[in-house]
CSV table of C-alpha atoms in Angstrom, one decimal:
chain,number,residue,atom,x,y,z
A,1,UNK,CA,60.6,4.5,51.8
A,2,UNK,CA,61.1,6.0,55.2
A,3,UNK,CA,57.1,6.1,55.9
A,4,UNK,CA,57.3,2.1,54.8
A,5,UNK,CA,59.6,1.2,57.5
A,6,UNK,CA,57.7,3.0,60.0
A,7,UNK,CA,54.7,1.8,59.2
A,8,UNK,CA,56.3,-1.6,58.7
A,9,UNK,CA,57.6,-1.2,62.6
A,10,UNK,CA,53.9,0.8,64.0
A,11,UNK,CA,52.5,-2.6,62.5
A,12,UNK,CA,54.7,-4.6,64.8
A,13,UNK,CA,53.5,-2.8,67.8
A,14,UNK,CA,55.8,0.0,68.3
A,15,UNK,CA,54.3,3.0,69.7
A,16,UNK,CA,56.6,5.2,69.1
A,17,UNK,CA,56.4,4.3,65.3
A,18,UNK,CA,52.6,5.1,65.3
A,19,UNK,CA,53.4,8.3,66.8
A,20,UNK,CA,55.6,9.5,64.4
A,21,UNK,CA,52.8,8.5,62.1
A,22,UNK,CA,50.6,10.6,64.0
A,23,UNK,CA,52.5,13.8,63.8
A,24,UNK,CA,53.4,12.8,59.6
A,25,UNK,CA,49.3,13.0,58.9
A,26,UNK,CA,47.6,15.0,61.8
A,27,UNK,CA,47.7,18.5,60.2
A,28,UNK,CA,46.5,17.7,56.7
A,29,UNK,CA,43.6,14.8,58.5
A,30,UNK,CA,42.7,18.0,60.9
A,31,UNK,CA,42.1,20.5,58.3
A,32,UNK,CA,40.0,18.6,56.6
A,33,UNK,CA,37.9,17.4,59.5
A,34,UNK,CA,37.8,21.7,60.1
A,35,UNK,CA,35.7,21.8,57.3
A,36,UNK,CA,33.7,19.1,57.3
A,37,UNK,CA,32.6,18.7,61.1
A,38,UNK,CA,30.1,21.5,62.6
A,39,UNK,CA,32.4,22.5,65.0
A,40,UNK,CA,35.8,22.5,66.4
A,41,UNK,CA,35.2,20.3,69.2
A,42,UNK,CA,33.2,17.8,66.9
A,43,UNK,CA,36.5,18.0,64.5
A,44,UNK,CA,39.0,17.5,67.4
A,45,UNK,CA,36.4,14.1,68.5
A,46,UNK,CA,37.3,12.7,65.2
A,47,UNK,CA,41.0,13.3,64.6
A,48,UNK,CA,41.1,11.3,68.0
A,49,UNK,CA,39.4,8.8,67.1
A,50,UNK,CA,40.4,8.4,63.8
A,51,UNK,CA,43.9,7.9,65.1
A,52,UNK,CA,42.4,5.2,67.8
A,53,UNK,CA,40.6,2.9,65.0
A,54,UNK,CA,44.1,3.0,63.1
A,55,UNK,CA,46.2,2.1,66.2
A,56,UNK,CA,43.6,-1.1,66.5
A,57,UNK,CA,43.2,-2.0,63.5
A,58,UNK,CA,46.6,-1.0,61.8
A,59,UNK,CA,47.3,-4.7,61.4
A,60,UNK,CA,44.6,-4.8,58.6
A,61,UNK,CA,46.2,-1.9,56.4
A,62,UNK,CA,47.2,-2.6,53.1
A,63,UNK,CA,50.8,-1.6,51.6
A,64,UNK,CA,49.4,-1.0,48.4
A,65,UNK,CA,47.3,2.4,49.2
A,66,UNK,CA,48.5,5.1,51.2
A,67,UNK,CA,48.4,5.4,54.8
A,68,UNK,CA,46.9,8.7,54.5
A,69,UNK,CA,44.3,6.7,52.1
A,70,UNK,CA,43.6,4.9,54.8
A,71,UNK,CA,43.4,7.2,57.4
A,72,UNK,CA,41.1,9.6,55.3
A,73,UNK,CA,38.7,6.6,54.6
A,74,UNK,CA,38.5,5.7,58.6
A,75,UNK,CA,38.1,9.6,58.9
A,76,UNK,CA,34.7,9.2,56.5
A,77,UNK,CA,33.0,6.6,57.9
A,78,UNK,CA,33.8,8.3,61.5
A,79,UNK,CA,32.2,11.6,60.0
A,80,UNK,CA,29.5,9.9,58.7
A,81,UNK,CA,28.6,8.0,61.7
A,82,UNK,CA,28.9,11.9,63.6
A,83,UNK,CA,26.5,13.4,61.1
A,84,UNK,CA,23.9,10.8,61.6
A,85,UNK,CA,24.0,10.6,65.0
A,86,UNK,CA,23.7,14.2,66.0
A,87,UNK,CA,21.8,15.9,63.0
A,88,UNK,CA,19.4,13.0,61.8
A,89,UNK,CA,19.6,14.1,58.3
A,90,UNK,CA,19.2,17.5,59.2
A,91,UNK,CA,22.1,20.4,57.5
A,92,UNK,CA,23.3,22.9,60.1
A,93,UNK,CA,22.5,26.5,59.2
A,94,UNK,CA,25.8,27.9,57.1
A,95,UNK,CA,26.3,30.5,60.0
A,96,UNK,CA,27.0,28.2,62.3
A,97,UNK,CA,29.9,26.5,60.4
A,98,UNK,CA,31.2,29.8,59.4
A,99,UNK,CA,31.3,30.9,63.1
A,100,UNK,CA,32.5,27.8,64.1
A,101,UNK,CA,35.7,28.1,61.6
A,102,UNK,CA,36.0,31.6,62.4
A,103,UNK,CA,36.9,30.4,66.2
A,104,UNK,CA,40.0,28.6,64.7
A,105,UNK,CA,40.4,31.9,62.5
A,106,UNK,CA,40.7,30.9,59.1
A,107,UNK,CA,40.6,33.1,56.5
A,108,UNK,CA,36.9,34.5,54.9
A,109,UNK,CA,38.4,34.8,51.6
A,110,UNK,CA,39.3,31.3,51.8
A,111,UNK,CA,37.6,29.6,49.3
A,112,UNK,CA,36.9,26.4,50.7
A,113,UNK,CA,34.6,28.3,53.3
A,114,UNK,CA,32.3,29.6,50.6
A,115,UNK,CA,32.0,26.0,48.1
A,116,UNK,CA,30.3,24.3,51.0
A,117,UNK,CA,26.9,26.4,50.1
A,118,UNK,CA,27.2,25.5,46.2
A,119,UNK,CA,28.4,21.7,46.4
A,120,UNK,CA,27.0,18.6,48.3
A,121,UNK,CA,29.4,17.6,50.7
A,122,UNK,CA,30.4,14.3,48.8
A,123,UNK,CA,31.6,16.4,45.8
A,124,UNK,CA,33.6,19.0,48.7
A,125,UNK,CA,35.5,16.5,49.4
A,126,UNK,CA,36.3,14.8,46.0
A,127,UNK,CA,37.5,18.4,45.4
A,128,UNK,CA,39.3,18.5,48.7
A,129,UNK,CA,41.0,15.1,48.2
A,130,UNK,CA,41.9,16.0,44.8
A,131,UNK,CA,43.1,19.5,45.0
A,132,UNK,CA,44.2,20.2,48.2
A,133,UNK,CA,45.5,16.4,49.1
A,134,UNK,CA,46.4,15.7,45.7
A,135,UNK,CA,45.2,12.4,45.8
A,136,UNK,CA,44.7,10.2,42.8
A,137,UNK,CA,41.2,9.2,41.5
A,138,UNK,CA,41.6,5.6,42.3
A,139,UNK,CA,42.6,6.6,46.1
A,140,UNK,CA,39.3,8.8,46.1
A,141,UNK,CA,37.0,6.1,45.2
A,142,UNK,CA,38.7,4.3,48.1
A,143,UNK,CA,38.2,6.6,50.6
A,144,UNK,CA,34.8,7.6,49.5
A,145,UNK,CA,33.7,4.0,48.7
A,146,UNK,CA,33.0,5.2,45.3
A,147,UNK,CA,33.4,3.3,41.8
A,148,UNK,CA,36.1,5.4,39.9
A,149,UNK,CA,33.5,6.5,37.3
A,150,UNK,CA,31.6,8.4,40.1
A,151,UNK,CA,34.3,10.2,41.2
A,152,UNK,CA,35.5,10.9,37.7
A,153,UNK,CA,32.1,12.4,37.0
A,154,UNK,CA,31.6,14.3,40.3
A,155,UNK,CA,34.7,16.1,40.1
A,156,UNK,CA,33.8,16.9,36.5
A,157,UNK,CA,30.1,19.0,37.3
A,158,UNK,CA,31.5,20.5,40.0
A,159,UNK,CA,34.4,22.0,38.5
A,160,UNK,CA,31.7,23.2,36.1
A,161,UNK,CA,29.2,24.1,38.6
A,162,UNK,CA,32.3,26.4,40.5
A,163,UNK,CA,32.7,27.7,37.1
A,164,UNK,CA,29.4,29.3,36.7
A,165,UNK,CA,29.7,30.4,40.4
A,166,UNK,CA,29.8,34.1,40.5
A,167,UNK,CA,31.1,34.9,43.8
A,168,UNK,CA,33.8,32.5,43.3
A,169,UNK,CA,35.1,34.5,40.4
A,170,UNK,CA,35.0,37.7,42.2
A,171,UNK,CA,37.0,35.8,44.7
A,172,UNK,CA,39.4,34.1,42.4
A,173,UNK,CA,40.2,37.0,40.4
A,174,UNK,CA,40.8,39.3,43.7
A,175,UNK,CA,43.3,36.2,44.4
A,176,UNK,CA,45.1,36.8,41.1
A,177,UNK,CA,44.9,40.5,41.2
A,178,UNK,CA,47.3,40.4,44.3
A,179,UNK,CA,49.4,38.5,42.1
A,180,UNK,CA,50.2,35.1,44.1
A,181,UNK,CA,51.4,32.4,41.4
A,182,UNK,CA,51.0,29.2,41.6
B,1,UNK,CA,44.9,25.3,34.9
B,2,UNK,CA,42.0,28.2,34.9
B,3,UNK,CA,42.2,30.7,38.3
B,4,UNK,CA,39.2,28.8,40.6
B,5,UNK,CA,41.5,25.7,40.7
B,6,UNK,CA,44.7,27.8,41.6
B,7,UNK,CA,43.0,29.1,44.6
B,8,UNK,CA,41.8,25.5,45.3
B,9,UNK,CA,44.9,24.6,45.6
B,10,UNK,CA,46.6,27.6,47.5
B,11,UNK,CA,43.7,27.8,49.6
B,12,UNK,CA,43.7,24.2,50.4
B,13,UNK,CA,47.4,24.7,51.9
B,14,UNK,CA,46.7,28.2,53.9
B,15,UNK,CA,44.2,26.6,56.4
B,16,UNK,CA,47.6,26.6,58.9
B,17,UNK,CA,45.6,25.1,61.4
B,18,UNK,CA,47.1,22.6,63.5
B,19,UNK,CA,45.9,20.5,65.8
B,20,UNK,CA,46.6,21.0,69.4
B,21,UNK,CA,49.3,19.6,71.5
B,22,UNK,CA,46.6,19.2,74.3
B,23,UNK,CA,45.3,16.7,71.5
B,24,UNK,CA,48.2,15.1,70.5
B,25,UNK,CA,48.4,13.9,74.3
B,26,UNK,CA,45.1,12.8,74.4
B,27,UNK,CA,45.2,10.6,71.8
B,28,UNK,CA,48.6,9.3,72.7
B,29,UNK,CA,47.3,8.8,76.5
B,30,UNK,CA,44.3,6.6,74.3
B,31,UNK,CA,46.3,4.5,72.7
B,32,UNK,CA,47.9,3.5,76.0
B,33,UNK,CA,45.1,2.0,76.4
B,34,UNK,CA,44.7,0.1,74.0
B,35,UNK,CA,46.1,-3.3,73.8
B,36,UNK,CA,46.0,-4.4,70.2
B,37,UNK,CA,46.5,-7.3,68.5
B,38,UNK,CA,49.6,-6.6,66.2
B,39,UNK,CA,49.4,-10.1,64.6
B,40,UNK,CA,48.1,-10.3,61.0
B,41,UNK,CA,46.3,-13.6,61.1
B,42,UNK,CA,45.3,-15.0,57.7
B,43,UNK,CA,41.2,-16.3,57.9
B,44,UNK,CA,41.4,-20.1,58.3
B,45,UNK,CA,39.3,-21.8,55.9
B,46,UNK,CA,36.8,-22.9,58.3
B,47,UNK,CA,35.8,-18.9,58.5
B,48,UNK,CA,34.2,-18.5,55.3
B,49,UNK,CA,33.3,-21.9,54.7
B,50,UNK,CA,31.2,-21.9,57.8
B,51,UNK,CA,29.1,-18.9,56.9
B,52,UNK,CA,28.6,-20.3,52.8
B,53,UNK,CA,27.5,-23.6,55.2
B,54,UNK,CA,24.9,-22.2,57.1
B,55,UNK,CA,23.3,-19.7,54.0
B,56,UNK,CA,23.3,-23.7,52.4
B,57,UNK,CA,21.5,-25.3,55.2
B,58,UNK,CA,18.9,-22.0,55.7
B,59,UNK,CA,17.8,-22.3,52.2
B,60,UNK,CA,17.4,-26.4,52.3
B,61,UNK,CA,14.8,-25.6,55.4
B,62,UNK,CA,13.1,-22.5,54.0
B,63,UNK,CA,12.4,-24.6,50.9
B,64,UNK,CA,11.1,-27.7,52.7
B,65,UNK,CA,9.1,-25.5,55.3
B,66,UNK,CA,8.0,-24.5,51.8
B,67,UNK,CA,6.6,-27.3,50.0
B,68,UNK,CA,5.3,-28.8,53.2
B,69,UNK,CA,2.2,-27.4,52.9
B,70,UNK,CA,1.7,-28.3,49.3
B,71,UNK,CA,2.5,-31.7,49.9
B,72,UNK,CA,0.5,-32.3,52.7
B,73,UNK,CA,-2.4,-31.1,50.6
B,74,UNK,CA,-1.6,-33.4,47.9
B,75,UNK,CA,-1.5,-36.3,50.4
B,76,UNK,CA,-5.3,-34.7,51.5
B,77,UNK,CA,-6.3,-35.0,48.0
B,78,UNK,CA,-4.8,-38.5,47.1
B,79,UNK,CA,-6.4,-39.9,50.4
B,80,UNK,CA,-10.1,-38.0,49.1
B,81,UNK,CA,-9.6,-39.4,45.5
B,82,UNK,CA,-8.8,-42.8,47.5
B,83,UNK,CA,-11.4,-42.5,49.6
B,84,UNK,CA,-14.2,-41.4,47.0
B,85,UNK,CA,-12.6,-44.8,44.7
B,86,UNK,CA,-13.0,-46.7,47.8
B,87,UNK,CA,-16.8,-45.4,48.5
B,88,UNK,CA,-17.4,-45.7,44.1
B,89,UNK,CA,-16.3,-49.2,44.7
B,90,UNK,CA,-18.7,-49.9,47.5
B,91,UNK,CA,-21.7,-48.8,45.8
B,92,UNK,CA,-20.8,-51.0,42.4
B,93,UNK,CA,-20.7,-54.1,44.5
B,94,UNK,CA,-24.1,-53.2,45.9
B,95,UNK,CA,-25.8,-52.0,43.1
B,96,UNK,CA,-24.4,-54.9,41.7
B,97,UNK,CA,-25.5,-57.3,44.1
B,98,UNK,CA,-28.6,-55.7,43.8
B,99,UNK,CA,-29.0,-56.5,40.3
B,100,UNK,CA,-28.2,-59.9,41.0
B,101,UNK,CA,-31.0,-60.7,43.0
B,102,UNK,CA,-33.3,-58.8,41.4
B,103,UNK,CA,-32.5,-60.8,38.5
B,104,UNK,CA,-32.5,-63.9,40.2
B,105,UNK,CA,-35.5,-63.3,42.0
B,106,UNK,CA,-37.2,-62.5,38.3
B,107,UNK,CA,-36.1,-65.5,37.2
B,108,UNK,CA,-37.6,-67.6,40.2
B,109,UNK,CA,-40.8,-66.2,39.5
B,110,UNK,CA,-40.9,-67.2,35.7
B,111,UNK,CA,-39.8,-70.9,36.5
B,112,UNK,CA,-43.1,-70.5,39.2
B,113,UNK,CA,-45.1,-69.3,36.8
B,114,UNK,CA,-44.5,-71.7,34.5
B,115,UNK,CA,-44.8,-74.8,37.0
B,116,UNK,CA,-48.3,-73.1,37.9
B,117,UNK,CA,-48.8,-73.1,33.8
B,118,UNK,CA,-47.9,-77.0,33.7
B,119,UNK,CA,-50.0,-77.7,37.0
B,120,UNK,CA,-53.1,-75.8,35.4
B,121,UNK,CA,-52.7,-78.2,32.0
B,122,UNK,CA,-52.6,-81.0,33.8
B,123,UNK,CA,-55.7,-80.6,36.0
B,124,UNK,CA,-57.7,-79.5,33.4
């Protein structure tokens, strides 16, 4: 209710509303962006102007989603834009994204590091989006500009596909062995 | 819920990164500089009629820029078939007239004939 009225009063022009919104979604927008851009910097460049396109076009969000929805899907189409402009269908080399992360020192047990070699990056973030965001499959498809059967799919084979991963066990089971429940 | 998609989750949550406050400013000192149009304004009708308008009208042209040249060629054959009628025509009425006075002619020279017959009786 609260996020309503201050979207309701961001929509009406106030600033200050928008950047209350701004500190509500940064974190969760910025770690995703983490893993998804190449680099920090890169990462940094779309949080900014994620939160730009929304502050311009926030008159054309609609109640019935989620602002983070939203935010996430401006986020996509800004990443994709990124990845086409500066790598021309070309993947950067695993090592650099891993140094890159290691910069902002995250964790090298953490397993979102080690998924991006064994799932294409549409199904990393239908996993993301899912587990980590706990967003519902209908607010996927919108975000991804997916039809709801895709998404139900994709996040079916890769579940599998992590399954069958063998490093992934190792690391889930040392993550159960030192006994953190859920 | 099986032990990959616990660490998903947990994992997920642990990034701890945050962005910035020298971000935070710089995107606050961005949208200064915006000016935004906080207004929802509904689409007037004219705004989708006018593009369903024009997708009408390109289709009308494209279609009679396409049959033009068929029916210019049609017109090029009606005027040939008219022509070749025409020229048809023109060679009946001579042939015809041909005929004619062939005919007549032949029949000139059997009333002569026969006057030179009559003649012959008489001055023998």
């Amino acid at each position: 209710m609260q996020e309503k009225h201050i979207i309701e009063e961001a929509i009406k022009g106030d600033k200050d509303s928008f950047t209350q919104l701004i500190k509500m979604h940064q974190t969760c927008l910025y770690q995703y962006l983490l893993v998804r851009c190449h680099s920090v910097h890169d990462a940094e460049d779309v949080l900014q102007d994620t939160f730009i396109n929304a502050y311009k076009y926030i008159y054309s969000y609609k109640p019935g989603w989620q602002f983070s929805t939203w935010l996430f899907t401006i986020a996509n189409r800004l990443l994709k834009k990124q990845h086409h402009m500066y790598y021309q269908n070309k993947e950067v080399p695993m090592i650099t994204q891993i140094a890159e992360l290691e910069k902002c020192s995250i964790d090298q047990t953490n397993i979102w590091v080690h998924i991006k070699c064994i799932i294409k990056s549409d199904a990393y973030d239908v996993l993301w989006f899912y587990y980590v965001e706990e967003t519902s499959i209908k607010e996927i498809s919108k975000i991804l500009q997916k039809s709801i059967s895709w998404v139900k799919m994709t996040l079916y084979r890769s579940k599998k596909k992590l399954a069958v991963s063998k490093k992934l066990r190792i690391l889930s089971k040392d993550y159960l062995m030192q006994g953190i429940i859920l | 819920m099986n032990s990959i998609e616990k660490k998903l989750k947990t994992d997920g949550k642990n990034f701890n990164q945050i962005p910035s406050d020298a971000i935070q400013d710089k995107i606050i000192q961005n949208l200064n500089k915006q000016t935004v149009n906080h207004n929802r304004s509904d689409p007037k009708p004219l705004t989708w009629l006018l593009p369903i308008a024009i997708a009408i009208l390109l289709v009308t042209i494209i279609n009679i820029t396409r049959n033009m040249p068929v029916n210019s060629a049609i017109i090029a054959v009606e005027n040939n078939n008219s022509e070749l009628k025409k020229e048809n025509l023109d060679q009946l009425v001579v042939n015809i007239e041909n005929k004619i006075t062939s005919e007549i002619e032949n029949e000139q020279m059997a009333i002569l004939n026969d006057i030179k017959q009559f003649n012959n009786l008489f001055i023998l």
